[in-house]
Tab-separated table of C-alpha atoms in Angstrom:
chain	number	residue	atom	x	y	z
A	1	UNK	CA	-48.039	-30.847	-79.556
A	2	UNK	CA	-44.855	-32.711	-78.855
A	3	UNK	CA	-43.122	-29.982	-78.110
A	4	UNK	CA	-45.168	-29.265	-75.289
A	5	UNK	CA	-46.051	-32.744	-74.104
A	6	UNK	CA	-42.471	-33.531	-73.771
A	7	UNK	CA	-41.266	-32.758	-70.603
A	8	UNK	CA	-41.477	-36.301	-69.523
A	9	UNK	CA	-39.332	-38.068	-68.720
A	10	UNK	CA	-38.110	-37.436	-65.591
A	11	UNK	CA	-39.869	-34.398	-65.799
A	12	UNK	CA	-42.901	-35.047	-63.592
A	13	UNK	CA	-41.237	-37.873	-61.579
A	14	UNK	CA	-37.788	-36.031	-60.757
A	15	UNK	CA	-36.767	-35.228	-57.576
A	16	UNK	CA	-33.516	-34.005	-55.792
A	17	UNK	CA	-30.867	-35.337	-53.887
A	18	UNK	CA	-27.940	-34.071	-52.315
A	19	UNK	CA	-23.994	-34.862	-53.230
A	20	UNK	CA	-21.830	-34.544	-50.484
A	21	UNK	CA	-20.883	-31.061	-51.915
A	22	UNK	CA	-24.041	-30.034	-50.938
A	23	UNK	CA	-25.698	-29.450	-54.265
A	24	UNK	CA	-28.879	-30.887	-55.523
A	25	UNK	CA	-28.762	-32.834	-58.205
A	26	UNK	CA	-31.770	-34.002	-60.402
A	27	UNK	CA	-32.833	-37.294	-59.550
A	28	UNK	CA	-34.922	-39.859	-60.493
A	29	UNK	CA	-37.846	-40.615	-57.868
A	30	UNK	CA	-37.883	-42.551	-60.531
A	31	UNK	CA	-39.060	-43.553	-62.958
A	32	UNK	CA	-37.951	-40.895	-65.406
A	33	UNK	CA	-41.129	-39.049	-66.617
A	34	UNK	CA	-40.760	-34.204	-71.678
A	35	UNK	CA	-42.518	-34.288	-73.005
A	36	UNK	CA	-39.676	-35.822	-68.832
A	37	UNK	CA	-39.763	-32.052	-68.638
A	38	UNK	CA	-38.755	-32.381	-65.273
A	39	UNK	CA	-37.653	-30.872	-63.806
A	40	UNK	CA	-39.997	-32.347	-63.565
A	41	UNK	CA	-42.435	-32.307	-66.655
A	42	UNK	CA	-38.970	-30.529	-67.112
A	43	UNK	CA	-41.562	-33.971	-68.740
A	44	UNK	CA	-41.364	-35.003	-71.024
A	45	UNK	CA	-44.239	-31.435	-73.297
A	46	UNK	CA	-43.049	-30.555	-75.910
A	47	UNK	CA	-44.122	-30.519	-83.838
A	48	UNK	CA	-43.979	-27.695	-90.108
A	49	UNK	CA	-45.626	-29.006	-93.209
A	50	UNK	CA	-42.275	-30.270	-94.859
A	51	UNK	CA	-38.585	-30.414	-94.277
A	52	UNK	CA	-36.729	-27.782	-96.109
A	53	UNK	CA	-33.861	-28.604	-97.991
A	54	UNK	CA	-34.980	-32.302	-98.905
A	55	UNK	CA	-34.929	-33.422	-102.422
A	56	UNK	CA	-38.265	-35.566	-102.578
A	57	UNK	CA	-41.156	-35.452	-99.723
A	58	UNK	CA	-42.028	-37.076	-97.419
A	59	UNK	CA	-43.389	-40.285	-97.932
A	60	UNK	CA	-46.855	-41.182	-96.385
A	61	UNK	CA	-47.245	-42.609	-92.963
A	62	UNK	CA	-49.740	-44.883	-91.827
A	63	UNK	CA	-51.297	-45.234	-88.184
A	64	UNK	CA	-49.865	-49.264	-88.520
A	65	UNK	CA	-46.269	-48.103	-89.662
A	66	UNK	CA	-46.361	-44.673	-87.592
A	67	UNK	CA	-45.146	-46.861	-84.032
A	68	UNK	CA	-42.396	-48.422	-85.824
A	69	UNK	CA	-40.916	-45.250	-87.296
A	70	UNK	CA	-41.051	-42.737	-84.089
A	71	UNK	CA	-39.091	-45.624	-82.789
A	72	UNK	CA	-36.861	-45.283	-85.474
A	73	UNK	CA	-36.299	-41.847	-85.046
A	74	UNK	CA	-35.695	-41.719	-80.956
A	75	UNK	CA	-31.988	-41.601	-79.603
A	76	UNK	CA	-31.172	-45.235	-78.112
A	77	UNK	CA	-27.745	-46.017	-75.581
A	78	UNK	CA	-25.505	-46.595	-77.885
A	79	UNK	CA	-25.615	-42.881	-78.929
A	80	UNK	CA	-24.869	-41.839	-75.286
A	81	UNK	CA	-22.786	-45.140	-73.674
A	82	UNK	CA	-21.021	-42.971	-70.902
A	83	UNK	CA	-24.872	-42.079	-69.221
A	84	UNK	CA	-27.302	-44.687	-67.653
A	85	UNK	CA	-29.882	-45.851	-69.428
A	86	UNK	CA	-33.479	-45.466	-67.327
A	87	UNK	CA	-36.699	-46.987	-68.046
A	88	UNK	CA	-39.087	-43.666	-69.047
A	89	UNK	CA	-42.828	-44.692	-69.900
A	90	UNK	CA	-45.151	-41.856	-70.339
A	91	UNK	CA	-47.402	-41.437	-67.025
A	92	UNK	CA	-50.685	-40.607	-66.561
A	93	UNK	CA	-49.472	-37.026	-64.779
A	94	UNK	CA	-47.397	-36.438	-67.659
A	95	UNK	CA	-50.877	-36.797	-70.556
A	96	UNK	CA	-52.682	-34.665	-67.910
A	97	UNK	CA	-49.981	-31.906	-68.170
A	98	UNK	CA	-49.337	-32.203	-71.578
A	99	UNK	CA	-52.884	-32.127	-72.006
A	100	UNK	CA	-53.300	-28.514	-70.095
A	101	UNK	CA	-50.739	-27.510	-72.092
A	102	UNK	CA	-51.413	-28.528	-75.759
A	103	UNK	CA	-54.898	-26.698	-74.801
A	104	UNK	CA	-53.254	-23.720	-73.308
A	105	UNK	CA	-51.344	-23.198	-76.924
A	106	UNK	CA	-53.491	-24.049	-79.416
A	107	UNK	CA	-51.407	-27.413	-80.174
A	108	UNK	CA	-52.790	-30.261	-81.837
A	109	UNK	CA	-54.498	-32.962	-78.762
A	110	UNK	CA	-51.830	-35.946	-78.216
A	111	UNK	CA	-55.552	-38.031	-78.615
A	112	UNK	CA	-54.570	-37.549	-82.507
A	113	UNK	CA	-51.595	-38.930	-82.578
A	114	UNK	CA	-50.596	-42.297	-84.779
A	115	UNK	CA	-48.076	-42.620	-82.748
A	116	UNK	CA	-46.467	-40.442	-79.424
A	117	UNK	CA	-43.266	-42.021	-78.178
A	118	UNK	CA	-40.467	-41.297	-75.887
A	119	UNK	CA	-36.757	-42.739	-75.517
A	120	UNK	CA	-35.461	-43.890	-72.169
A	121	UNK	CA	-34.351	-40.942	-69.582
A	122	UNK	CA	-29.729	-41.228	-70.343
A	123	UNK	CA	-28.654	-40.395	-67.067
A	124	UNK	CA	-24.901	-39.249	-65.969
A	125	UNK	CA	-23.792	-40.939	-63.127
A	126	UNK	CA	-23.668	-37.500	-60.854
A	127	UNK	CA	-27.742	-37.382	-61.872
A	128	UNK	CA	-26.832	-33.584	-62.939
A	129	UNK	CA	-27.392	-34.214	-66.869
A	130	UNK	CA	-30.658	-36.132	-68.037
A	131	UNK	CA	-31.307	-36.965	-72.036
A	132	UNK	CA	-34.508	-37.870	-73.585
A	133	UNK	CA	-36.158	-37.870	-77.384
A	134	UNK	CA	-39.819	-38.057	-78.201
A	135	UNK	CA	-41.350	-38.580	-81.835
A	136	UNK	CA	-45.055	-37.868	-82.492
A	137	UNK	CA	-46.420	-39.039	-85.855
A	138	UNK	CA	-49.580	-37.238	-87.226
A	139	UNK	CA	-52.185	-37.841	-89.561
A	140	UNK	CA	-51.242	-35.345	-92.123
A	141	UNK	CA	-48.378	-32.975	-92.402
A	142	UNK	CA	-50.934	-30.336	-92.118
A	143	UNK	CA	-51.648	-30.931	-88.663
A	144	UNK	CA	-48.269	-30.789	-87.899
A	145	UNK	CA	-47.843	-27.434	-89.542
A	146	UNK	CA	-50.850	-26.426	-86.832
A	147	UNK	CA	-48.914	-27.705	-84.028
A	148	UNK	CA	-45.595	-26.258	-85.009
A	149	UNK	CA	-46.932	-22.834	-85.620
A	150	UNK	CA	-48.624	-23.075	-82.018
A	151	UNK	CA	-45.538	-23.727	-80.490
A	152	UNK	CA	-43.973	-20.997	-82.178
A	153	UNK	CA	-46.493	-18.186	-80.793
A	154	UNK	CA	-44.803	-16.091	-78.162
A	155	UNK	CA	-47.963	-17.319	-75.114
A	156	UNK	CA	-46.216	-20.784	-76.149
A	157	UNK	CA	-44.177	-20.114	-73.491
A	158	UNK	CA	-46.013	-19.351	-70.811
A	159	UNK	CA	-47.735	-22.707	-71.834
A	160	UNK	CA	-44.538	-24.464	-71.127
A	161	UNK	CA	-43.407	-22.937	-68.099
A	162	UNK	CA	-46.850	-23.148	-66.368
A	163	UNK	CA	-46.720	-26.915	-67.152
A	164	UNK	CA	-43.157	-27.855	-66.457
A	165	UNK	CA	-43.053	-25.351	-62.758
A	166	UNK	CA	-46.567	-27.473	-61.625
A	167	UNK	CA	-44.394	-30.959	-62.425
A	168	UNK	CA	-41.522	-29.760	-60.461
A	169	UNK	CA	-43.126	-28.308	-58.112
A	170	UNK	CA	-45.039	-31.792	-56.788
A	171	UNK	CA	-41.827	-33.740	-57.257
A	172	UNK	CA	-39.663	-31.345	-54.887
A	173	UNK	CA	-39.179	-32.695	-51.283
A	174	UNK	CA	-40.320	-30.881	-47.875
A	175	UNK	CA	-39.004	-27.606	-47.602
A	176	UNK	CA	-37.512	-27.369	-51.414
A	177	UNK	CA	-38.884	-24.457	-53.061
A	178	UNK	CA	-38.830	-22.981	-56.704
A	179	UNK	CA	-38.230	-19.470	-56.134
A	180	UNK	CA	-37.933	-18.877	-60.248
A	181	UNK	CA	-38.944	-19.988	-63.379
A	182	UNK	CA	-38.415	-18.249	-66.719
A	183	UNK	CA	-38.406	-19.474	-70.655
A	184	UNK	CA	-37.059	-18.051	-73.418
A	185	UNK	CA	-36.118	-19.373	-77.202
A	186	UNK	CA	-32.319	-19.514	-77.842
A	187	UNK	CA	-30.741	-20.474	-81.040
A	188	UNK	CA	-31.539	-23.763	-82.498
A	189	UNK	CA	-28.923	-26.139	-82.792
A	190	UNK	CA	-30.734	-28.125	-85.895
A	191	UNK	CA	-29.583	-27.246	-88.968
A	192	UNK	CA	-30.866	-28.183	-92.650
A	193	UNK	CA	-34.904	-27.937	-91.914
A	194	UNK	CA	-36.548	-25.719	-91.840
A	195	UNK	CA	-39.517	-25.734	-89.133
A	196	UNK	CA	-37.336	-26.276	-85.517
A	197	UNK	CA	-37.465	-24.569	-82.436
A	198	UNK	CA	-35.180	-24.235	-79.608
A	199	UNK	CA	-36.344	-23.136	-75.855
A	200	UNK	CA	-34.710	-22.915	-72.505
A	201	UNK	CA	-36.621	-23.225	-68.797
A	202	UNK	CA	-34.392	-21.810	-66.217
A	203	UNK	CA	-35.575	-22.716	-62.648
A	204	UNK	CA	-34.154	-21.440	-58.908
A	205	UNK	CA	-34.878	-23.852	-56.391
A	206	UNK	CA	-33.783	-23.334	-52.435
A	207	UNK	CA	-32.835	-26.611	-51.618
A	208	UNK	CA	-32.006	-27.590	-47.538
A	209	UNK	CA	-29.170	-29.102	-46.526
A	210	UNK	CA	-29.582	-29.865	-42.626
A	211	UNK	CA	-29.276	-26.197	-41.269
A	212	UNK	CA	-28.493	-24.298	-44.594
A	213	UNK	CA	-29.977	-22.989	-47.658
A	214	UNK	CA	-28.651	-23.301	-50.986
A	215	UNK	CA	-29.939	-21.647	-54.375
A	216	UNK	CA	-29.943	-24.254	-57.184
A	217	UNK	CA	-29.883	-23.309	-60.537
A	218	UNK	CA	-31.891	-25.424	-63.469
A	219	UNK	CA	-32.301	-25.713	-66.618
A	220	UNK	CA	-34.478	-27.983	-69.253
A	221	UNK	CA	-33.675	-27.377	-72.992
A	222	UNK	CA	-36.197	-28.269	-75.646
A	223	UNK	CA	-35.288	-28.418	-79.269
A	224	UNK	CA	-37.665	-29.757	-81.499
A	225	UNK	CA	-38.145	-29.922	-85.662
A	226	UNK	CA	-40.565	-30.956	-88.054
A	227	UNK	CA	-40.363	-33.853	-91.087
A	228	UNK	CA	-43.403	-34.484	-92.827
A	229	UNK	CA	-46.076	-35.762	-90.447
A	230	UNK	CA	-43.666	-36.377	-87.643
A	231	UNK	CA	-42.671	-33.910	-84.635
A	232	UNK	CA	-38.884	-34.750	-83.339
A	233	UNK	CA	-38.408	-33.292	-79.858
A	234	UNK	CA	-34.907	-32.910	-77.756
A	235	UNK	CA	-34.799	-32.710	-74.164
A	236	UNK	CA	-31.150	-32.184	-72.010
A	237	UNK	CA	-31.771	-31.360	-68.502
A	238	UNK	CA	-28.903	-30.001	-66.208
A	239	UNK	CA	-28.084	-28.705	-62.546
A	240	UNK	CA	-25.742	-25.953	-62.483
A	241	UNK	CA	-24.544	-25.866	-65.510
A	242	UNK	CA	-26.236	-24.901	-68.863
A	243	UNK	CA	-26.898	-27.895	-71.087
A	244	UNK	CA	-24.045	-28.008	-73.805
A	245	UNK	CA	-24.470	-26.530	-76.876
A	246	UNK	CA	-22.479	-28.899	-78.673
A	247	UNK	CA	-24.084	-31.987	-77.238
A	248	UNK	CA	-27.384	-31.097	-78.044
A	249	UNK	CA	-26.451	-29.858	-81.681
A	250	UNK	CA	-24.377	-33.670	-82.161
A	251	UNK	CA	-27.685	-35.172	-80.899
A	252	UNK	CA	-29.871	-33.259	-83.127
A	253	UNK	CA	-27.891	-34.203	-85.960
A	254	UNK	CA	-28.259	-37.814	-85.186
A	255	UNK	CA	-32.355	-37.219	-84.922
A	256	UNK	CA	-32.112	-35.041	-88.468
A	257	UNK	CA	-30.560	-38.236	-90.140
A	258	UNK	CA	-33.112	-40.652	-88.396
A	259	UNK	CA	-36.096	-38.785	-89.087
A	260	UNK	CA	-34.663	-38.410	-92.909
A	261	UNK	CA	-33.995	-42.190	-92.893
A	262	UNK	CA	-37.342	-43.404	-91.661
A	263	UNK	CA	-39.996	-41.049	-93.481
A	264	UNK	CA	-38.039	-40.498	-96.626
């Protein structure tokens, strides 16, 4: 399930370092890896039969056209110029996790896929906020229906959580620790369909900083929806701060339009 293979991008492949404040900030060991979920797989993992409020359905997508149009779909710079664009190819960590965890929830195997993409990791300069989209294309809306209804199922979460706490987890440096890890849904910020989802991991890592300790708070939103045979997934990672609300619903919209655009 997209959802749950998301955690990409930076996910598995992020890594801390310290601002002169002291703080750890999310980094990039990188090579961005949600489904970065990075914080590690906090990855990019992790999409239901149709769109609500759409006039005609979806059209049919093909395994030749399905490439083309989850690249149509994913967010691209010029919808975030004021973060750094990083290069974010799906690693072989991040299928192994997503694997584990599609299996864990009852998802749909990635293996079926047309198509599973990801956009580059947007960056802010500070490292503190990371962006990334994925699109999965499936071979029937049907099977998307399966996968959105897994992710939906309350042991969904612990799915997620066990997935995206083993990616941060290997990416942390020598004497960094996650000392929490918790998920829970919050409000989606997608409106006008039907099938979406909206999930926050919050994560306490003890970070050192030559003789002292700090506690560094977390935190990997996943929104996703379904159109038709595709799954549209949302990742904003932060340090410190919660990810913005109205960010992630301005981004969403732009994905809504894109997914409308490309499948019809």
């Amino acid at each position: 399930m997209s959802q749950l293979r998301r955690h990409r991008r930076s996910d598995h492949e992020a890594c801390f370092v310290h601002d002169q404040s002291g703080f750890a900030m999310i980094g990039r060991s990188r090579s961005p890896g949600w489904r970065t979920a990075a914080l590690a797989a906090l990855l990019v993992v992790l999409l239901g039969l149709v769109a609500a409020v759409t006039l005609a359905s979806p059209r049919t997508i093909t395994r030749s056209q399905a490439t083309a149009v989850a690249t149509a779909i994913s967010l691209r710079h010029s919808d975030l110029p004021g973060l750094k664009q990083e290069a974010n190819p799906i690693t072989a960590q991040q299928q192994r996790l997503t694997a584990q965890a599609t299996a864990c929830a009852g998802g749909v195997p990635a293996s079926e896929a047309f198509a599973n993409t990801q956009s580059p990791a947007f960056v802010s300069s500070g490292q503190s906020v990371t962006v990334v989209s994925g699109t999965e294309i499936l071979p029937s809306a049907a099977l998307v229906a399966k996968d959105f209804a897994a992710v939906t199922r309350p042991h969904a979460l612990t799915c997620l959580l066990s997935e995206l706490t083993s990616s941060l987890r290997a990416s942390l440096p020598k004497g960094d620790k996650v000392t929490s890890a918790t998920a829970a849904r919050i409000p989606s910020v997608v409106s006008g369909i039907a099938d979406t989802f909206a999930i926050r991991i919050t994560f306490a890592v003890t970070v050192r900083e030559a003789t002292t300790t700090v506690s560094v708070p977390l935190y990997a939103d996943q929104i996703g929806f379904t159109d038709g045979q595709a799954e549209v997934d949302l990742e904003v990672q932060t340090t410190v701060i919660k990810p913005s609300a109205s960010l992630e619903r301005q981004l969403a919209g732009l994905l809504v339009a894109r997914a409308r655009s490309a499948i019809g």
